[in-house]
């Protein structure tokens, strides 16, 4: 979906412009490689168990890979009976209509989640003459829960939230669900996971993608691994991971003066506190 220039000031105000730019520079998911990594995820410690030890994605990685803010207020809300807390006590769908000017048909709604295809078809193009009172949504996954309406209604305040923490916590939660409940299909911000794999393990990254830009995930723009022979490719990815050595792991991002050798306060929070709130999992002590 082409990014209309009229969206840019609002995306910048929400501190989400870096992420929106990736719509034009995105890459395909290497499902076999990602699946092989997720197999090594341990919900007890929120880490990947690798041949040389443990490692995990931190808030620093989210900030570098996606350009999302990792400081500010936390993103929170209630999925159960959330509509009772809508501003002014108005019904949730009434507020939806006030913000967007239209309601989705019943076949595009599952409880309080709206299919993203409906958003894309309805708001794919920014209409001529659209003003500040008009709000739009872009596609992101399969459905969008309308519990996010309070955030969308106050775009000028979106920049004060730690969206990077929310993205990382959601990724942790999705990987924990796969490990704990034998979920077949993995969801979540998987492009974040894949870009992290490519940056941290150079032997697993595709060749020919040498230009570095911001955010770092845009480096893999146009990458398309194909969808054939998934079974053999999963086995090959497992073998490559089994053969990884400590020296084959990159410990820092470009321009990171810390070298990535120590865990910051943000990293510790990402590894322990944030996922526990969403996964219901404990972190192993010691």
Short mmCIF file of C-alpha atoms in Angstrom, two decimals:
data_model
loop_
_atom_site.label_atom_id
_atom_site.label_comp_id
_atom_site.label_asym_id
_atom_site.label_seq_id
_atom_site.Cartn_x
_atom_site.Cartn_y
_atom_site.Cartn_z
CA UNK A 1 0.00 0.00 0.00
CA UNK A 2 1.46 3.34 -1.07
CA UNK A 3 2.08 5.76 1.78
CA UNK A 4 0.24 9.00 1.09
CA UNK A 5 2.28 12.07 2.04
CA UNK A 6 -0.69 13.39 4.02
CA UNK A 7 -0.23 10.55 6.50
CA UNK A 8 3.40 11.44 7.24
CA UNK A 9 2.90 14.27 9.80
CA UNK A 10 0.61 12.06 11.89
CA UNK A 11 2.96 9.10 11.72
CA UNK A 12 5.85 11.32 12.76
CA UNK A 13 3.76 12.71 15.60
CA UNK A 14 3.04 9.15 16.74
CA UNK A 15 6.76 8.21 16.35
CA UNK A 16 5.74 5.36 14.04
CA UNK A 17 7.04 6.75 10.75
CA UNK A 18 10.10 4.52 10.72
CA UNK A 19 7.87 1.48 10.86
CA UNK A 20 5.45 2.79 8.24
CA UNK A 21 8.33 3.30 5.78
CA UNK A 22 8.93 -0.42 5.86
CA UNK A 23 5.65 -0.96 3.99
CA UNK A 24 7.48 0.06 0.83
CA UNK A 25 10.68 -1.79 1.75
CA UNK A 26 9.38 -4.98 3.35
CA UNK A 27 10.61 -8.53 2.87
CA UNK A 28 9.11 -12.00 2.79
CA UNK A 29 9.21 -14.25 5.80
CA UNK A 30 11.56 -17.24 5.66
CA UNK A 31 9.16 -19.60 7.43
CA UNK A 32 11.52 -22.63 7.65
CA UNK A 33 14.29 -20.57 9.26
CA UNK A 34 11.93 -18.82 11.68
CA UNK A 35 10.27 -22.13 12.60
CA UNK A 36 13.63 -23.74 13.32
CA UNK A 37 14.53 -20.88 15.67
CA UNK A 38 11.18 -20.90 17.46
CA UNK A 39 11.72 -24.60 18.20
CA UNK A 40 14.61 -23.49 20.42
CA UNK A 41 12.54 -20.96 22.36
CA UNK A 42 12.13 -21.74 26.06
CA UNK A 43 9.23 -19.96 27.82
CA UNK A 44 10.77 -20.65 31.25
CA UNK A 45 13.66 -18.27 30.53
CA UNK A 46 12.38 -16.37 27.47
CA UNK A 47 15.53 -17.27 25.59
CA UNK A 48 16.65 -19.31 22.61
CA UNK A 49 18.71 -22.32 23.68
CA UNK A 50 21.56 -22.43 21.19
CA UNK A 51 24.53 -24.83 20.86
CA UNK A 52 26.83 -22.23 22.44
CA UNK A 53 24.44 -21.00 25.18
CA UNK A 54 21.37 -18.77 25.45
CA UNK A 55 20.39 -15.59 23.65
CA UNK A 56 17.27 -13.50 23.20
CA UNK A 57 15.82 -10.43 21.50
CA UNK A 58 16.03 -7.29 23.62
CA UNK A 59 14.52 -3.83 23.52
CA UNK A 60 17.74 -2.55 22.00
CA UNK A 61 17.18 -4.94 19.10
CA UNK A 62 13.62 -3.67 18.62
CA UNK A 63 14.79 -0.06 18.59
CA UNK A 64 17.49 -0.75 16.00
CA UNK A 65 15.57 -3.21 13.82
CA UNK A 66 12.18 -1.45 13.62
CA UNK A 67 12.94 2.08 14.84
CA UNK A 68 10.23 1.87 17.50
CA UNK A 69 10.51 3.88 20.74
CA UNK A 70 11.40 1.79 23.79
CA UNK A 71 10.88 4.45 26.43
CA UNK A 72 7.77 6.24 27.61
CA UNK A 73 4.44 4.99 28.97
CA UNK A 74 3.58 1.33 28.70
CA UNK A 75 0.88 0.14 26.30
CA UNK A 76 -1.86 -1.54 28.26
CA UNK A 77 -5.54 -2.26 28.21
CA UNK A 78 -8.23 -4.79 29.04
CA UNK A 79 -9.35 -7.27 26.39
CA UNK A 80 -12.35 -8.31 28.49
CA UNK A 81 -15.22 -5.83 28.78
CA UNK A 82 -12.92 -3.12 27.42
CA UNK A 83 -15.92 -1.42 25.81
CA UNK A 84 -17.19 -0.46 29.26
CA UNK A 85 -14.24 1.91 29.62
CA UNK A 86 -14.69 3.77 26.34
CA UNK A 87 -14.42 7.53 26.75
CA UNK A 88 -17.70 9.00 27.93
CA UNK A 89 -19.32 5.61 28.34
CA UNK A 90 -20.32 5.51 24.68
CA UNK A 91 -20.86 2.15 22.95
CA UNK A 92 -17.66 1.02 21.26
CA UNK A 93 -19.16 0.80 17.78
CA UNK A 94 -20.69 4.25 18.11
CA UNK A 95 -17.24 5.64 18.77
CA UNK A 96 -15.88 3.62 15.86
CA UNK A 97 -18.40 5.26 13.55
CA UNK A 98 -17.61 8.72 14.90
CA UNK A 99 -13.89 8.25 14.26
CA UNK A 100 -13.98 6.51 10.88
CA UNK A 101 -17.31 7.62 9.48
CA UNK A 102 -18.38 4.11 8.50
CA UNK A 103 -19.12 0.74 10.11
CA UNK A 104 -17.86 -2.62 8.80
CA UNK A 105 -20.45 -5.19 7.70
CA UNK A 106 -21.18 -8.04 10.10
CA UNK A 107 -19.28 -10.59 8.00
CA UNK A 108 -16.11 -8.52 8.50
CA UNK A 109 -16.31 -8.56 12.30
CA UNK A 110 -15.46 -11.26 14.82
CA UNK A 111 -16.59 -10.09 18.25
CA UNK A 112 -14.66 -6.82 18.59
CA UNK A 113 -12.04 -7.54 15.90
CA UNK A 114 -12.34 -6.18 12.35
CA UNK A 115 -10.75 -7.92 9.36
CA UNK A 116 -7.80 -5.95 8.03
CA UNK A 117 -8.90 -6.64 4.47
CA UNK A 118 -11.92 -4.45 5.13
CA UNK A 119 -9.69 -1.60 6.34
CA UNK A 120 -7.49 -1.95 3.28
CA UNK A 121 -10.39 -2.02 0.82
CA UNK A 122 -12.21 0.85 2.53
CA UNK A 123 -9.27 3.18 3.23
CA UNK A 124 -6.67 2.07 0.69
CA UNK A 125 -6.56 5.55 -0.82
CA UNK A 126 -6.56 8.80 1.10
CA UNK A 127 -9.55 10.71 -0.37
CA UNK A 128 -9.06 14.10 -1.94
CA UNK A 129 -9.93 16.79 0.53
CA UNK A 130 -9.38 14.57 3.60
CA UNK A 131 -8.76 16.73 6.68
CA UNK A 132 -7.54 16.29 10.23
CA UNK A 133 -10.89 14.87 11.30
CA UNK A 134 -10.44 11.79 9.08
CA UNK A 135 -8.64 8.74 10.44
CA UNK A 136 -7.33 5.76 8.49
CA UNK A 137 -5.96 2.30 9.22
CA UNK A 138 -3.38 0.21 7.39
CA UNK A 139 -3.26 -3.57 7.22
CA UNK A 140 -1.38 -5.40 9.97
CA UNK A 141 -2.02 -9.13 10.26
CA UNK A 142 -5.52 -10.56 9.82
CA UNK A 143 -7.69 -8.51 12.17
CA UNK A 144 -7.55 -5.34 14.26
CA UNK A 145 -9.19 -5.25 17.67
CA UNK A 146 -11.14 -2.06 18.28
CA UNK A 147 -9.67 -1.82 21.78
CA UNK A 148 -7.01 0.32 20.05
CA UNK A 149 -9.56 3.07 19.37
CA UNK A 150 -8.50 5.14 22.41
CA UNK A 151 -4.96 5.32 21.02
CA UNK A 152 -6.04 6.16 17.47
CA UNK A 153 -8.42 8.84 18.73
CA UNK A 154 -5.49 10.72 20.28
CA UNK A 155 -2.73 10.56 17.71
CA UNK A 156 -0.92 13.47 19.32
CA UNK A 157 -0.39 11.29 22.41
CA UNK A 158 0.76 8.11 20.68
CA UNK A 159 4.37 9.23 20.70
CA UNK A 160 4.58 8.99 24.48
CA UNK A 161 4.08 5.21 24.51
CA UNK A 162 6.75 2.52 24.43
CA UNK A 163 5.60 0.73 21.28
CA UNK A 164 8.88 -1.17 21.10
CA UNK A 165 8.16 -2.77 24.47
CA UNK A 166 4.67 -3.74 23.27
CA UNK A 167 6.04 -5.30 20.07
CA UNK A 168 8.68 -7.28 21.95
CA UNK A 169 6.23 -8.47 24.60
CA UNK A 170 3.79 -9.55 21.89
CA UNK A 171 6.51 -11.51 20.08
CA UNK A 172 7.51 -13.20 23.35
CA UNK A 173 3.88 -14.06 24.07
CA UNK A 174 3.32 -15.58 20.62
CA UNK A 175 6.44 -17.74 20.87
CA UNK A 176 5.45 -18.86 24.37
CA UNK A 177 2.00 -19.84 23.09
CA UNK A 178 3.58 -22.05 20.44
CA UNK A 179 5.84 -23.70 23.03
CA UNK A 180 3.18 -24.16 25.71
CA UNK A 181 0.00 -24.89 23.79
CA UNK A 182 1.29 -26.59 20.64
CA UNK A 183 -0.13 -23.86 18.42
CA UNK A 184 0.50 -24.80 14.81
CA UNK A 185 0.59 -21.33 13.24
CA UNK A 186 2.94 -18.74 14.70
CA UNK A 187 1.78 -15.12 14.79
CA UNK A 188 3.31 -11.87 15.96
CA UNK A 189 5.93 -9.45 14.57
CA UNK A 190 7.91 -12.21 12.86
CA UNK A 191 9.78 -9.81 10.56
CA UNK A 192 11.40 -8.49 13.74
CA UNK A 193 12.51 -12.00 14.64
CA UNK A 194 13.80 -12.75 11.15
CA UNK A 195 15.74 -9.49 10.86
CA UNK A 196 17.27 -10.15 14.29
CA UNK A 197 18.37 -13.61 13.11
CA UNK A 198 19.99 -12.17 9.98
CA UNK A 199 21.84 -9.48 11.94
CA UNK A 200 22.97 -11.65 14.84
CA UNK A 201 23.96 -14.72 12.80
CA UNK A 202 25.72 -13.68 9.57
CA UNK A 203 26.05 -17.28 8.33
CA UNK A 204 22.23 -17.50 8.18
CA UNK A 205 21.60 -14.24 6.33
CA UNK A 206 20.96 -14.06 2.56
CA UNK A 207 23.75 -12.85 0.32
CA UNK A 208 23.60 -9.68 -1.73
CA UNK A 209 22.00 -7.47 0.92
CA UNK A 210 24.94 -5.31 1.92
CA UNK A 211 23.42 -1.81 1.99
CA UNK A 212 22.62 -0.67 5.53
CA UNK A 213 19.77 1.78 6.10
CA UNK A 214 17.41 2.81 8.89
CA UNK A 215 15.67 1.05 10.46
CA UNK A 216 17.99 -1.92 10.14
CA UNK A 217 15.21 -4.30 9.07
CA UNK A 218 14.94 -2.36 5.80
CA UNK A 219 18.28 -3.88 4.80
CA UNK A 220 16.44 -7.01 3.65
CA UNK A 221 14.10 -5.10 1.35
CA UNK A 222 12.88 -7.33 -1.47
CA UNK A 223 14.06 -10.57 0.11
CA UNK A 224 11.87 -13.44 -1.10
CA UNK A 225 12.92 -16.95 -0.01
CA UNK A 226 10.09 -18.70 -1.85
CA UNK A 227 7.52 -21.09 -0.46
CA UNK A 228 8.54 -24.44 -1.97
CA UNK A 229 10.28 -27.39 -0.26
CA UNK A 230 9.50 -26.17 3.24
CA UNK A 231 10.14 -29.58 4.84
CA UNK A 232 13.73 -30.00 3.58
CA UNK A 233 14.45 -26.32 4.23
CA UNK A 234 13.36 -26.65 7.86
CA UNK A 235 15.73 -29.60 8.25
CA UNK A 236 18.56 -27.62 6.65
CA UNK A 237 17.88 -24.65 8.96
CA UNK A 238 17.97 -26.95 11.99
CA UNK A 239 21.31 -28.35 10.85
CA UNK A 240 22.80 -24.89 10.33
CA UNK A 241 21.69 -23.84 13.80
CA UNK A 242 23.13 -27.01 15.33
CA UNK A 243 26.51 -26.17 13.78
CA UNK A 244 26.62 -22.54 14.97
CA UNK A 245 29.70 -21.51 16.94
CA UNK A 246 30.05 -18.58 19.39
CA UNK A 247 32.32 -16.70 16.98
CA UNK A 248 29.56 -16.77 14.36
CA UNK A 249 27.31 -14.54 16.44
CA UNK A 250 27.37 -10.75 16.02
CA UNK A 251 27.08 -9.04 19.40
CA UNK A 252 26.34 -5.46 18.44
CA UNK A 253 24.50 -3.29 15.97
CA UNK A 254 26.26 -0.72 13.76
CA UNK A 255 27.08 2.33 15.84
CA UNK A 256 26.37 0.61 19.16
CA UNK A 257 29.25 1.73 21.39
CA UNK A 258 28.39 -0.69 24.19
CA UNK A 259 29.27 -3.63 21.96
CA UNK A 260 26.14 -5.36 23.13
CA UNK A 261 28.12 -7.16 25.84
CA UNK A 262 26.07 -6.13 28.84
CA UNK A 263 22.37 -6.17 29.61
CA UNK A 264 20.91 -2.72 30.09
CA UNK A 265 17.97 -1.98 32.36
CA UNK A 266 15.71 -2.13 29.28
CA UNK A 267 17.15 -5.54 28.31
CA UNK A 268 16.53 -6.96 31.76
CA UNK A 269 12.94 -5.70 31.69
CA UNK A 270 12.38 -7.24 28.26
CA UNK A 271 13.81 -10.57 29.36
CA UNK A 272 11.93 -10.86 32.63
CA UNK A 273 9.15 -8.44 33.55
CA UNK A 274 7.29 -7.63 30.35
CA UNK A 275 6.71 -11.18 29.02
CA UNK A 276 5.58 -12.42 32.45
CA UNK A 277 2.67 -9.98 32.40
CA UNK A 278 1.46 -11.28 29.05
CA UNK A 279 2.55 -14.95 29.04
CA UNK A 280 1.80 -15.94 32.59
CA UNK A 281 5.21 -17.63 32.62
CA UNK A 282 7.84 -17.41 35.30
CA UNK A 283 11.52 -16.73 34.74
CA UNK A 284 13.87 -19.34 36.06
CA UNK A 285 16.02 -18.09 38.88
CA UNK A 286 19.74 -18.54 39.13
#
